[in-house]
Coordinates of C-alpha atoms in Angstrom, one line a residue:
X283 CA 13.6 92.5 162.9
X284 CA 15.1 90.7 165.8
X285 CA 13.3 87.1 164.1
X286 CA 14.9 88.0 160.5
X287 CA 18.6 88.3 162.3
X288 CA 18.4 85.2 163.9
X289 CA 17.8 83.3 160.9
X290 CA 20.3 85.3 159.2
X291 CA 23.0 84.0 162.0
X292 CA 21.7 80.4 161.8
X293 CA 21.9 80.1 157.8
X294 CA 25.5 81.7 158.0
X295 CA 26.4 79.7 160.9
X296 CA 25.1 77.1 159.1
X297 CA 27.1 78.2 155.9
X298 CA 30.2 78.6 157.3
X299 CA 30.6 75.4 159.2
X300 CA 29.7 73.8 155.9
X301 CA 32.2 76.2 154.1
X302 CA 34.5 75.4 156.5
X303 CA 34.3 71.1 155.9
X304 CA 34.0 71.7 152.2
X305 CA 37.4 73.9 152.4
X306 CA 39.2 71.1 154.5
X307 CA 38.5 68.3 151.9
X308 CA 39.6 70.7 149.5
X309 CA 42.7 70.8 150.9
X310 CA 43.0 67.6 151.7
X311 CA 42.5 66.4 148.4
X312 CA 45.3 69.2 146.8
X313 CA 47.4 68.0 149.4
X314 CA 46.9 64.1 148.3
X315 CA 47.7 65.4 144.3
X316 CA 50.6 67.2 145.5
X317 CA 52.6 64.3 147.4
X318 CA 54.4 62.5 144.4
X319 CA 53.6 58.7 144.7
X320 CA 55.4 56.2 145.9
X321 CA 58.7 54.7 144.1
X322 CA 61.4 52.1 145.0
X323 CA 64.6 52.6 145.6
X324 CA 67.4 53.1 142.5
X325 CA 67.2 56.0 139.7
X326 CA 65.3 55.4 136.5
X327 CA 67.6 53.1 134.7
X328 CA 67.8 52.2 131.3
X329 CA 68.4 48.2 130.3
X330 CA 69.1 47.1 126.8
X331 CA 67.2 43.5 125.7
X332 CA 69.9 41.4 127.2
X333 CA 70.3 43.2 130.1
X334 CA 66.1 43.0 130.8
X335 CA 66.1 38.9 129.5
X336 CA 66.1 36.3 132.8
X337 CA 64.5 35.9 135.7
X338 CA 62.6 38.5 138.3
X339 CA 61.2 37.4 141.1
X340 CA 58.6 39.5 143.8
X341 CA 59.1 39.3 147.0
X342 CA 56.2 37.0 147.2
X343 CA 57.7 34.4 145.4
X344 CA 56.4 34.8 142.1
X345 CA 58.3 35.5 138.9
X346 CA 58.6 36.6 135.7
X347 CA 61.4 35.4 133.5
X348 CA 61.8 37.6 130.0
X349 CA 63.1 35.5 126.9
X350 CA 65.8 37.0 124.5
X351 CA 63.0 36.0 121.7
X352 CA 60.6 38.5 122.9
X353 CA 58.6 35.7 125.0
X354 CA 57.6 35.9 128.3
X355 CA 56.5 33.3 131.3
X356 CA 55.0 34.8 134.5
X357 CA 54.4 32.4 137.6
X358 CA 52.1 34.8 139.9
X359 CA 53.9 37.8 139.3
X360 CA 52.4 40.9 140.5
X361 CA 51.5 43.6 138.9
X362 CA 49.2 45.9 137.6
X363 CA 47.2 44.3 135.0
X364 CA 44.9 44.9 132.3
X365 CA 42.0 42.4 131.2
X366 CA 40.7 44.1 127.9
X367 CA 37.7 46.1 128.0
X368 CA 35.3 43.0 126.9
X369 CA 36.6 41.1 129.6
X370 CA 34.5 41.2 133.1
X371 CA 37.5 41.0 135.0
X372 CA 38.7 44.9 133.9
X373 CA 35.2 46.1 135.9
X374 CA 34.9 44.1 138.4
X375 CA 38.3 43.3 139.7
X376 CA 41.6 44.5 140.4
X377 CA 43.9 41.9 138.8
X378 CA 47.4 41.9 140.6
X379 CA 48.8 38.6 139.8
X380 CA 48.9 36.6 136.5
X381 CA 50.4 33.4 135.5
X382 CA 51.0 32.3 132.0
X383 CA 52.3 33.3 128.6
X384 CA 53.2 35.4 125.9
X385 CA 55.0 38.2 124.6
X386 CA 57.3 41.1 125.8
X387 CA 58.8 44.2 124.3
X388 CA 61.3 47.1 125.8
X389 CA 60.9 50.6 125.3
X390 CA 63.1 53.5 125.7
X391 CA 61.0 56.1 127.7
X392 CA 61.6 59.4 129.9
X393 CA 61.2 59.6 133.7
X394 CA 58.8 62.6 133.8
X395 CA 59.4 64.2 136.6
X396 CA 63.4 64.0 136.5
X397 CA 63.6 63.4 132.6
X398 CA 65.9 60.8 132.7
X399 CA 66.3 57.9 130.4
X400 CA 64.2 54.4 131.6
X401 CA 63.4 51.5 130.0
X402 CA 59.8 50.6 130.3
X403 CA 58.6 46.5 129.6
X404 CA 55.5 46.1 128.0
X405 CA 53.7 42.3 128.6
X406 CA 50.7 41.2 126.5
X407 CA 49.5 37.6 127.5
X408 CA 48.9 35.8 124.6
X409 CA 45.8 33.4 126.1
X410 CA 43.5 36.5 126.1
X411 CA 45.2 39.4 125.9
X412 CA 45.9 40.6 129.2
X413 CA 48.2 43.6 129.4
X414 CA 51.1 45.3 131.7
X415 CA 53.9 47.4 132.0
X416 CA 57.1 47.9 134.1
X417 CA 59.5 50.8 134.5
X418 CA 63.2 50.4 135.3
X419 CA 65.0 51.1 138.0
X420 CA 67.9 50.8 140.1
X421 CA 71.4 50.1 139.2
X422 CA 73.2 47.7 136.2
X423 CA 74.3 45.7 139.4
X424 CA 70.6 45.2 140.9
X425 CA 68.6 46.2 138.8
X426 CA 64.4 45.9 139.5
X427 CA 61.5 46.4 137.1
X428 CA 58.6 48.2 139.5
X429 CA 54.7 49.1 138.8
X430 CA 52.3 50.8 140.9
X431 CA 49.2 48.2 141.8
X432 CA 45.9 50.4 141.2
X433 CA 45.6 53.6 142.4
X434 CA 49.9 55.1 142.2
X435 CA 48.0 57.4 145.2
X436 CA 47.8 54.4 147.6
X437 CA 51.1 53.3 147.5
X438 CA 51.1 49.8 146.7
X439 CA 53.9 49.1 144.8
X440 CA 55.2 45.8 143.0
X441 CA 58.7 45.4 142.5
X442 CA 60.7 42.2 140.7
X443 CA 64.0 41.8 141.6
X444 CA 66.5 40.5 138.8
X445 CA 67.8 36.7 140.3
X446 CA 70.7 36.3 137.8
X447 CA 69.0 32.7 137.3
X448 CA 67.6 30.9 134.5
X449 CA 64.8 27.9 134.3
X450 CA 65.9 27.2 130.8
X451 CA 62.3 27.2 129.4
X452 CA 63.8 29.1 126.4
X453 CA 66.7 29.9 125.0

């Protein structure tokens, strides 16, 4: 009797210390869904097309200038990009900077959680296809078109900053 109540206390203590790790990264994980991610500065904002066309520039340097035609040239811009699915680069890699070319649409969308009007900028790269999108923010004076980069959980955010400038590539 005395052998059967030992084992009894070593597969409990066993099974609550295990309980007990298994219940922490239960909680640790509800906790992680429950923190809203990350977001710049600035309310959702809605832009019409003029308003969205020119130059935005990261604070890295690169830039993204939107054309009143519906064209669109990106100099290492960040963002969160989308190879399409035939394309290696959508499984293997995390692609958070593109250069090229192509075209550019605006969208009138909802801020979910505050249900306020934003304009969202959809990019599609016309040398293979490559895909993003942006969400407005801010205000009609400084305004800034923002992603999150992978995971929203993580935090890492890229944000273009509207430079009132032009290169004059289109018109």
């Amino acid at each position: 009797m005395v052998f059967g109540l030992g084992v009894l206390r070593a597969v409990l203590g066993v099974g609550a210390a295990a309980l007990a790790v298994f219940a922490a990264l239960m909680l640790l994980l509800a906790g992680r869904s429950l923190v809203p991610p990350p977001e710049p500065d600035g309310e959702p904002l809605s832009l019409t097309t003029s308003q969205a066309t020119g130059v935005w520039q990261d604070e890295s340097g690169g830039s993204l200038e939107l054309a009143a035609d519906g064209t669109f040239v990106s100099r290492n811009a960040c963002g969160d990009f989308s190879a399409p699915a035939d394309d290696a680069r959508s499984r293997w890699t995390d692609i958070t900077r593109q250069s090229g070319a192509g075209t550019w649409s605006r969208r009138a969308g909802r801020d979910g959680g505050r249900d306020r009007a934003e304009t969202r900028i959809e990019l599609r790269f016309t040398r293979d296809g490559t895909s993003a999108g942006y969400r407005a923010r801010g205000t009609p004076e400084a305004p800034l078109l923002w992603t999150s980069v992978g995971d929203p959980n993580d935090g890492e955010l890229c944000v273009l900053r509207k430079t009132g400038r032009s290169s004059g590539w289109a018109s």
